[in-house]
Short mmCIF file of N, CA and C in Angstrom, two decimals:
data_model
loop_
_atom_site.label_atom_id
_atom_site.label_comp_id
_atom_site.label_asym_id
_atom_site.label_seq_id
_atom_site.Cartn_x
_atom_site.Cartn_y
_atom_site.Cartn_z
N UNK A 547 138.98 260.60 39.98
CA UNK A 547 138.85 260.33 41.40
C UNK A 547 137.71 261.20 41.95
N UNK A 548 136.83 260.64 42.76
CA UNK A 548 135.71 261.41 43.30
C UNK A 548 136.16 262.45 44.32
N UNK A 549 135.28 263.41 44.55
CA UNK A 549 135.56 264.46 45.53
C UNK A 549 135.88 263.83 46.88
N UNK A 550 137.01 264.21 47.44
CA UNK A 550 137.45 263.75 48.76
C UNK A 550 137.87 264.97 49.56
N UNK A 551 137.11 265.30 50.56
CA UNK A 551 137.47 266.45 51.39
C UNK A 551 137.22 266.11 52.85
N UNK A 552 138.10 266.60 53.68
CA UNK A 552 137.96 266.37 55.11
C UNK A 552 136.81 267.19 55.68
N UNK A 553 136.29 266.74 56.78
CA UNK A 553 135.25 267.49 57.47
C UNK A 553 135.82 268.81 57.96
N UNK A 554 134.97 269.80 58.06
CA UNK A 554 135.38 271.09 58.59
C UNK A 554 135.51 270.96 60.11
N UNK A 555 136.49 271.65 60.69
CA UNK A 555 136.67 271.61 62.15
C UNK A 555 135.46 272.23 62.81
N UNK A 556 134.88 271.50 63.75
CA UNK A 556 133.72 272.03 64.47
C UNK A 556 134.00 272.00 65.97
N UNK A 557 133.47 272.98 66.67
CA UNK A 557 133.70 273.02 68.12
C UNK A 557 133.10 271.80 68.81
N UNK A 558 133.83 271.26 69.79
CA UNK A 558 133.31 270.13 70.56
C UNK A 558 132.37 270.59 71.66
N UNK A 559 132.49 271.84 72.02
CA UNK A 559 131.63 272.42 73.06
C UNK A 559 131.22 273.81 72.59
N UNK A 560 130.23 274.36 73.27
CA UNK A 560 129.81 275.72 72.93
C UNK A 560 130.97 276.69 73.17
N UNK A 561 131.16 277.59 72.24
CA UNK A 561 132.24 278.56 72.32
C UNK A 561 131.68 279.94 72.60
N UNK A 562 132.52 280.78 73.17
CA UNK A 562 132.16 282.18 73.33
C UNK A 562 132.34 282.84 71.96
N UNK A 563 131.81 284.03 71.79
CA UNK A 563 132.05 284.73 70.52
C UNK A 563 133.55 284.88 70.22
N UNK A 564 134.36 285.17 71.24
CA UNK A 564 135.80 285.31 71.04
C UNK A 564 136.44 284.00 70.60
N UNK A 565 136.06 282.91 71.26
CA UNK A 565 136.64 281.60 70.94
C UNK A 565 136.22 281.10 69.57
N UNK A 566 135.05 281.51 69.10
CA UNK A 566 134.52 280.99 67.83
C UNK A 566 135.24 281.54 66.61
N UNK A 567 135.89 282.66 66.74
CA UNK A 567 136.49 283.34 65.58
C UNK A 567 137.51 282.45 64.87
N UNK A 568 138.31 281.71 65.62
CA UNK A 568 139.30 280.83 65.00
C UNK A 568 138.63 279.76 64.13
N UNK A 569 137.49 279.22 64.58
CA UNK A 569 136.76 278.24 63.77
C UNK A 569 136.29 278.86 62.46
N UNK A 570 135.82 280.08 62.52
CA UNK A 570 135.29 280.74 61.32
C UNK A 570 136.41 281.07 60.34
N UNK A 571 137.56 281.48 60.86
CA UNK A 571 138.71 281.74 59.98
C UNK A 571 139.15 280.43 59.31
N UNK A 572 139.18 279.35 60.09
CA UNK A 572 139.54 278.05 59.52
C UNK A 572 138.52 277.57 58.50
N UNK A 573 137.26 277.94 58.68
CA UNK A 573 136.22 277.58 57.72
C UNK A 573 136.51 278.20 56.36
N UNK A 574 137.02 279.42 56.32
CA UNK A 574 137.34 280.06 55.06
C UNK A 574 138.45 279.28 54.34
N UNK A 575 139.44 278.81 55.07
CA UNK A 575 140.50 277.98 54.49
C UNK A 575 139.90 276.68 53.98
N UNK A 576 139.02 276.06 54.78
CA UNK A 576 138.36 274.82 54.37
C UNK A 576 137.54 275.05 53.10
N UNK A 577 136.83 276.17 53.02
CA UNK A 577 135.99 276.46 51.86
C UNK A 577 136.84 276.59 50.60
N UNK A 578 137.99 277.22 50.72
CA UNK A 578 138.90 277.33 49.59
C UNK A 578 139.34 275.93 49.14
N UNK A 579 139.68 275.07 50.08
CA UNK A 579 140.06 273.69 49.77
C UNK A 579 138.89 272.94 49.11
N UNK A 580 137.69 273.18 49.60
CA UNK A 580 136.49 272.58 49.03
C UNK A 580 136.36 272.95 47.55
N UNK A 581 136.52 274.24 47.23
CA UNK A 581 136.42 274.68 45.84
C UNK A 581 137.50 274.03 44.98
N UNK A 582 138.71 273.93 45.49
CA UNK A 582 139.80 273.28 44.77
C UNK A 582 139.45 271.81 44.48
N UNK A 583 138.89 271.14 45.48
CA UNK A 583 138.52 269.73 45.33
C UNK A 583 137.41 269.58 44.28
N UNK A 584 136.45 270.47 44.29
CA UNK A 584 135.38 270.44 43.28
C UNK A 584 136.01 270.61 41.90
N UNK A 585 136.92 271.56 41.76
CA UNK A 585 137.56 271.80 40.47
C UNK A 585 138.30 270.56 39.97
N UNK A 586 139.00 269.90 40.86
CA UNK A 586 139.77 268.72 40.47
C UNK A 586 138.86 267.54 40.11
N UNK A 587 137.59 267.64 40.47
CA UNK A 587 136.65 266.54 40.21
C UNK A 587 135.40 267.04 39.49
N UNK A 588 135.62 267.91 38.55
CA UNK A 588 134.53 268.56 37.84
C UNK A 588 133.70 267.55 37.03
N UNK A 589 134.27 266.40 36.76
CA UNK A 589 133.58 265.36 36.00
C UNK A 589 132.86 264.35 36.89
N UNK A 590 132.66 264.70 38.14
CA UNK A 590 131.97 263.83 39.10
C UNK A 590 130.63 263.38 38.52
N UNK A 591 130.29 262.13 38.79
CA UNK A 591 129.04 261.54 38.30
C UNK A 591 128.06 261.36 39.46
N UNK A 592 126.81 261.70 39.22
CA UNK A 592 125.74 261.48 40.18
C UNK A 592 125.50 259.97 40.24
N UNK A 593 125.73 259.38 41.41
CA UNK A 593 125.61 257.93 41.56
C UNK A 593 124.19 257.41 41.37
N UNK A 594 123.22 258.27 41.54
CA UNK A 594 121.83 257.85 41.41
C UNK A 594 121.37 257.83 39.96
N UNK A 595 121.86 258.79 39.17
CA UNK A 595 121.38 258.92 37.79
C UNK A 595 122.44 258.56 36.76
N UNK A 596 123.69 258.38 37.17
CA UNK A 596 124.82 258.16 36.27
C UNK A 596 125.04 259.32 35.30
N UNK A 597 124.48 260.46 35.61
CA UNK A 597 124.65 261.67 34.81
C UNK A 597 125.73 262.52 35.47
N UNK A 598 126.32 263.44 34.73
CA UNK A 598 127.31 264.34 35.34
C UNK A 598 126.69 265.13 36.50
N UNK A 599 127.46 265.34 37.54
CA UNK A 599 127.00 266.12 38.68
C UNK A 599 126.82 267.59 38.31
N UNK A 600 127.67 268.07 37.40
CA UNK A 600 127.63 269.47 36.98
C UNK A 600 127.27 269.57 35.51
N UNK A 601 126.53 270.62 35.18
CA UNK A 601 126.24 270.94 33.78
C UNK A 601 127.52 271.49 33.16
N UNK A 602 128.03 270.83 32.15
CA UNK A 602 129.32 271.19 31.55
C UNK A 602 129.37 272.66 31.11
N UNK A 603 128.34 273.12 30.45
CA UNK A 603 128.35 274.51 29.97
C UNK A 603 128.35 275.51 31.12
N UNK A 604 127.63 275.20 32.19
CA UNK A 604 127.53 276.14 33.30
C UNK A 604 128.76 276.16 34.18
N UNK A 605 129.50 275.06 34.24
CA UNK A 605 130.67 274.99 35.11
C UNK A 605 131.95 275.36 34.35
N UNK A 606 131.82 275.63 33.07
CA UNK A 606 132.98 275.84 32.20
C UNK A 606 133.92 276.94 32.67
N UNK A 607 133.41 278.00 33.27
CA UNK A 607 134.26 279.12 33.68
C UNK A 607 134.76 279.00 35.12
N UNK A 608 134.39 277.93 35.80
CA UNK A 608 134.73 277.78 37.21
C UNK A 608 136.24 277.83 37.44
N UNK A 609 137.00 277.08 36.66
CA UNK A 609 138.45 277.04 36.86
C UNK A 609 139.06 278.43 36.70
N UNK A 610 138.68 279.12 35.65
CA UNK A 610 139.22 280.46 35.40
C UNK A 610 138.82 281.43 36.52
N UNK A 611 137.57 281.35 36.96
CA UNK A 611 137.11 282.23 38.03
C UNK A 611 137.82 281.94 39.34
N UNK A 612 137.97 280.66 39.68
CA UNK A 612 138.65 280.30 40.93
C UNK A 612 140.10 280.76 40.90
N UNK A 613 140.77 280.53 39.79
CA UNK A 613 142.17 280.94 39.68
C UNK A 613 142.32 282.46 39.76
N UNK A 614 141.38 283.18 39.17
CA UNK A 614 141.41 284.64 39.26
C UNK A 614 141.24 285.08 40.72
N UNK A 615 140.30 284.47 41.41
CA UNK A 615 140.07 284.81 42.82
C UNK A 615 141.28 284.49 43.67
N UNK A 616 141.94 283.37 43.37
CA UNK A 616 143.15 283.02 44.11
C UNK A 616 144.27 284.02 43.81
N UNK A 617 144.40 284.41 42.55
CA UNK A 617 145.42 285.38 42.16
C UNK A 617 145.19 286.74 42.80
N UNK A 618 143.92 287.07 43.01
CA UNK A 618 143.57 288.34 43.63
C UNK A 618 143.46 288.24 45.15
N UNK A 619 143.81 287.09 45.71
CA UNK A 619 143.86 286.86 47.16
C UNK A 619 142.51 287.01 47.87
N UNK A 620 141.42 286.70 47.19
CA UNK A 620 140.11 286.82 47.83
C UNK A 620 139.99 285.96 49.09
N UNK A 621 140.47 284.73 49.01
CA UNK A 621 140.34 283.84 50.17
C UNK A 621 141.23 284.30 51.31
N UNK A 622 142.45 284.72 51.00
CA UNK A 622 143.37 285.20 52.04
C UNK A 622 142.83 286.46 52.70
N UNK A 623 142.30 287.36 51.87
CA UNK A 623 141.74 288.61 52.43
C UNK A 623 140.55 288.32 53.33
N UNK A 624 139.67 287.43 52.88
CA UNK A 624 138.51 287.09 53.71
C UNK A 624 138.96 286.39 54.99
N UNK A 625 139.97 285.54 54.90
CA UNK A 625 140.50 284.88 56.09
C UNK A 625 141.01 285.91 57.10
N UNK A 626 141.72 286.93 56.60
CA UNK A 626 142.22 287.98 57.49
C UNK A 626 141.07 288.77 58.13
N UNK A 627 140.06 289.09 57.34
CA UNK A 627 138.91 289.82 57.87
C UNK A 627 138.21 289.02 58.96
N UNK A 628 138.04 287.74 58.71
CA UNK A 628 137.36 286.89 59.69
C UNK A 628 138.22 286.72 60.94
N UNK A 629 139.51 286.55 60.76
CA UNK A 629 140.42 286.42 61.91
C UNK A 629 140.38 287.66 62.81
N UNK A 630 140.12 288.82 62.20
CA UNK A 630 140.09 290.08 62.95
C UNK A 630 138.66 290.48 63.33
N UNK A 631 137.71 289.59 63.18
CA UNK A 631 136.31 289.89 63.45
C UNK A 631 136.12 290.38 64.89
N UNK A 632 135.30 291.36 65.04
CA UNK A 632 134.92 291.87 66.36
C UNK A 632 134.02 290.81 67.01
N UNK A 633 134.35 290.33 68.19
CA UNK A 633 133.51 289.32 68.84
C UNK A 633 132.05 289.73 68.99
N UNK A 634 131.79 291.04 69.08
CA UNK A 634 130.39 291.50 69.15
C UNK A 634 129.64 291.14 67.87
N UNK A 635 130.35 291.19 66.73
CA UNK A 635 129.73 290.81 65.46
C UNK A 635 129.45 289.30 65.43
N UNK A 636 130.37 288.51 66.00
CA UNK A 636 130.13 287.07 66.10
C UNK A 636 128.87 286.82 66.93
N UNK A 637 128.71 287.59 67.98
CA UNK A 637 127.53 287.46 68.85
C UNK A 637 126.26 287.84 68.09
N UNK A 638 126.27 288.99 67.45
CA UNK A 638 125.09 289.50 66.75
C UNK A 638 124.64 288.57 65.62
N UNK A 639 125.59 287.91 64.99
CA UNK A 639 125.27 287.06 63.83
C UNK A 639 125.17 285.57 64.18
N UNK A 640 125.08 285.27 65.45
CA UNK A 640 124.88 283.87 65.85
C UNK A 640 126.05 282.97 65.52
N UNK A 641 127.25 283.51 65.63
CA UNK A 641 128.46 282.75 65.29
C UNK A 641 129.20 282.28 66.54
N UNK A 642 128.47 281.83 67.52
CA UNK A 642 129.08 281.36 68.77
C UNK A 642 128.14 280.31 69.37
N UNK A 643 128.62 279.63 70.40
CA UNK A 643 127.79 278.71 71.17
C UNK A 643 127.14 277.62 70.34
N UNK A 644 125.95 277.23 70.76
CA UNK A 644 125.25 276.13 70.09
C UNK A 644 124.83 276.51 68.67
N UNK A 645 124.64 277.80 68.41
CA UNK A 645 124.28 278.22 67.06
C UNK A 645 125.40 277.88 66.08
N UNK A 646 126.63 278.20 66.45
CA UNK A 646 127.78 277.89 65.59
C UNK A 646 127.99 276.38 65.50
N UNK A 647 127.91 275.71 66.63
CA UNK A 647 128.10 274.24 66.62
C UNK A 647 127.11 273.57 65.68
N UNK A 648 125.87 274.02 65.70
CA UNK A 648 124.84 273.43 64.85
C UNK A 648 125.14 273.67 63.38
N UNK A 649 125.60 274.87 63.02
CA UNK A 649 125.93 275.17 61.63
C UNK A 649 127.09 274.29 61.15
N UNK A 650 128.12 274.15 61.98
CA UNK A 650 129.25 273.30 61.60
C UNK A 650 128.83 271.82 61.53
N UNK A 651 128.02 271.40 62.48
CA UNK A 651 127.54 270.02 62.47
C UNK A 651 126.77 269.74 61.17
N UNK A 652 125.90 270.67 60.77
CA UNK A 652 125.11 270.47 59.55
C UNK A 652 125.99 270.37 58.31
N UNK A 653 127.04 271.16 58.25
CA UNK A 653 127.96 271.04 57.11
C UNK A 653 128.59 269.65 57.09
N UNK A 654 129.10 269.21 58.23
CA UNK A 654 129.75 267.91 58.28
C UNK A 654 128.77 266.77 58.04
N UNK A 655 127.56 266.89 58.55
CA UNK A 655 126.54 265.87 58.31
C UNK A 655 126.23 265.78 56.82
N UNK A 656 126.03 266.93 56.19
CA UNK A 656 125.72 266.95 54.76
C UNK A 656 126.90 266.46 53.92
N UNK A 657 128.10 266.84 54.31
CA UNK A 657 129.29 266.37 53.60
C UNK A 657 129.42 264.85 53.72
N UNK A 658 129.23 264.33 54.91
CA UNK A 658 129.32 262.87 55.10
C UNK A 658 128.29 262.14 54.25
N UNK A 659 127.07 262.64 54.25
CA UNK A 659 126.02 262.03 53.42
C UNK A 659 126.39 262.06 51.94
N UNK A 660 126.92 263.19 51.47
CA UNK A 660 127.32 263.30 50.07
C UNK A 660 128.45 262.33 49.76
N UNK A 661 129.42 262.21 50.63
CA UNK A 661 130.54 261.30 50.38
C UNK A 661 130.09 259.84 50.38
N UNK A 662 129.03 259.55 51.11
CA UNK A 662 128.47 258.18 51.13
C UNK A 662 127.70 257.88 49.85
N UNK A 663 126.98 258.86 49.34
CA UNK A 663 126.20 258.70 48.12
C UNK A 663 126.27 260.01 47.34
N UNK A 664 127.04 260.01 46.31
CA UNK A 664 127.34 261.23 45.54
C UNK A 664 126.21 261.53 44.56
N UNK A 665 125.27 262.35 45.04
CA UNK A 665 124.15 262.74 44.19
C UNK A 665 124.03 264.26 44.15
N UNK A 666 123.41 264.75 43.11
CA UNK A 666 123.21 266.19 42.98
C UNK A 666 122.38 266.72 44.15
N UNK A 667 121.38 265.95 44.56
CA UNK A 667 120.52 266.40 45.66
C UNK A 667 121.31 266.54 46.96
N UNK A 668 122.20 265.60 47.25
CA UNK A 668 122.99 265.69 48.47
C UNK A 668 124.08 266.76 48.36
N UNK A 669 124.59 266.98 47.17
CA UNK A 669 125.56 268.06 46.98
C UNK A 669 124.87 269.41 47.18
N UNK A 670 123.66 269.52 46.68
CA UNK A 670 122.86 270.74 46.87
C UNK A 670 122.62 270.97 48.36
N UNK A 671 122.31 269.92 49.10
CA UNK A 671 122.10 270.04 50.55
C UNK A 671 123.38 270.52 51.23
N UNK A 672 124.53 270.00 50.80
CA UNK A 672 125.82 270.43 51.35
C UNK A 672 126.02 271.92 51.10
N UNK A 673 125.75 272.37 49.88
CA UNK A 673 125.91 273.79 49.57
C UNK A 673 124.98 274.66 50.41
N UNK A 674 123.78 274.17 50.67
CA UNK A 674 122.84 274.91 51.54
C UNK A 674 123.37 275.01 52.96
N UNK A 675 123.98 273.94 53.44
CA UNK A 675 124.57 273.96 54.79
C UNK A 675 125.73 274.94 54.86
N UNK A 676 126.54 274.95 53.82
CA UNK A 676 127.66 275.90 53.75
C UNK A 676 127.11 277.32 53.76
N UNK A 677 126.02 277.52 53.02
CA UNK A 677 125.39 278.84 52.93
C UNK A 677 124.99 279.40 54.29
N UNK A 678 124.43 278.58 55.14
CA UNK A 678 123.95 279.05 56.43
C UNK A 678 125.09 279.69 57.23
N UNK A 679 126.24 279.04 57.23
CA UNK A 679 127.39 279.58 57.97
C UNK A 679 128.01 280.75 57.22
N UNK A 680 128.20 280.60 55.92
CA UNK A 680 128.85 281.65 55.14
C UNK A 680 128.05 282.95 55.20
N UNK A 681 126.72 282.86 55.13
CA UNK A 681 125.90 284.06 55.22
C UNK A 681 126.11 284.78 56.56
N UNK A 682 126.18 284.01 57.63
CA UNK A 682 126.40 284.62 58.94
C UNK A 682 127.77 285.29 59.01
N UNK A 683 128.78 284.62 58.50
CA UNK A 683 130.13 285.17 58.52
C UNK A 683 130.20 286.45 57.69
N UNK A 684 129.61 286.42 56.50
CA UNK A 684 129.67 287.60 55.64
C UNK A 684 128.84 288.75 56.19
N UNK A 685 127.86 288.44 57.02
CA UNK A 685 127.13 289.50 57.70
C UNK A 685 127.94 290.15 58.79
N UNK A 686 128.93 289.41 59.31
CA UNK A 686 129.72 289.89 60.44
C UNK A 686 130.98 290.64 60.03
N UNK A 687 131.44 290.45 58.80
CA UNK A 687 132.65 291.13 58.33
C UNK A 687 132.36 291.81 56.99
N UNK A 688 133.05 292.89 56.71
CA UNK A 688 132.86 293.54 55.41
C UNK A 688 133.53 292.73 54.31
N UNK A 689 132.98 292.75 53.13
CA UNK A 689 133.59 292.06 52.01
C UNK A 689 133.25 290.59 51.97
N UNK A 690 133.87 289.88 51.05
CA UNK A 690 133.67 288.44 50.95
C UNK A 690 132.59 288.03 49.98
N UNK A 691 131.91 288.99 49.37
CA UNK A 691 130.81 288.62 48.48
C UNK A 691 131.29 287.83 47.27
N UNK A 692 132.53 288.03 46.83
CA UNK A 692 133.05 287.28 45.69
C UNK A 692 133.10 285.79 46.00
N UNK A 693 133.45 285.43 47.23
CA UNK A 693 133.50 284.02 47.62
C UNK A 693 132.08 283.46 47.62
N UNK A 694 131.13 284.19 48.14
CA UNK A 694 129.74 283.74 48.16
C UNK A 694 129.23 283.57 46.73
N UNK A 695 129.54 284.50 45.86
CA UNK A 695 129.07 284.42 44.49
C UNK A 695 129.69 283.24 43.75
N UNK A 696 130.95 282.90 44.06
CA UNK A 696 131.57 281.72 43.47
C UNK A 696 130.81 280.47 43.91
N UNK A 697 130.45 280.41 45.20
CA UNK A 697 129.69 279.27 45.70
C UNK A 697 128.34 279.19 45.01
N UNK A 698 127.70 280.34 44.78
CA UNK A 698 126.40 280.36 44.09
C UNK A 698 126.55 279.89 42.65
N UNK A 699 127.63 280.26 41.98
CA UNK A 699 127.85 279.81 40.61
C UNK A 699 128.03 278.29 40.57
N UNK A 700 128.74 277.74 41.56
CA UNK A 700 128.87 276.28 41.64
C UNK A 700 127.49 275.67 41.85
N UNK A 701 126.72 276.23 42.76
CA UNK A 701 125.37 275.71 43.02
C UNK A 701 124.53 275.74 41.74
N UNK A 702 124.59 276.81 41.02
CA UNK A 702 123.80 276.93 39.80
C UNK A 702 124.29 276.00 38.68
N UNK A 703 125.47 275.44 38.84
CA UNK A 703 126.02 274.52 37.84
C UNK A 703 125.71 273.07 38.14
N UNK A 704 125.13 272.80 39.30
CA UNK A 704 124.76 271.43 39.63
C UNK A 704 123.66 271.00 38.65
N UNK A 705 123.84 269.83 38.07
CA UNK A 705 122.89 269.35 37.08
C UNK A 705 121.51 269.19 37.68
N UNK A 706 120.53 269.60 36.94
CA UNK A 706 119.13 269.43 37.38
C UNK A 706 118.74 267.98 37.19
N UNK A 707 118.07 267.43 38.17
CA UNK A 707 117.58 266.06 38.08
C UNK A 707 116.28 266.09 37.28
N UNK A 708 116.25 265.35 36.20
CA UNK A 708 115.05 265.29 35.37
C UNK A 708 114.60 263.84 35.21
N UNK A 709 113.34 263.67 34.98
CA UNK A 709 112.81 262.31 34.78
C UNK A 709 112.92 261.90 33.34
#
């Protein structure tokens, strides 16, 4: 079954730094679900090339790494850190107002495009959109680098498109 994931919750209006924190905490939960969905569909095929979406050798340790991170509560700990984020940090890192709305919109736009046409290029675009928000969040709270590094390992496992 192909990757099926819901859109991330995005603010309908510009939020204050205080109001935005709940969206960012929910994003961490969504990101964990995203990784689980990728794992369950590791054999996804690029619709454009009919080749595997992921390089088998490079993605081989993903399941073990994700399960280790879950066992060590990395996602729960990051969720707690984000939930307790100082609103001033949300402000400093552009995690409020139209800046936050745009980051969430880009994730959902990229996700929708990928779900419409499952290609390595569109999956890469989705990961880049996730990166923009995740980098801001990780700049605003201590820790969380393990989650970012897991996302980078997934990115590096996306099959290269060759002629």
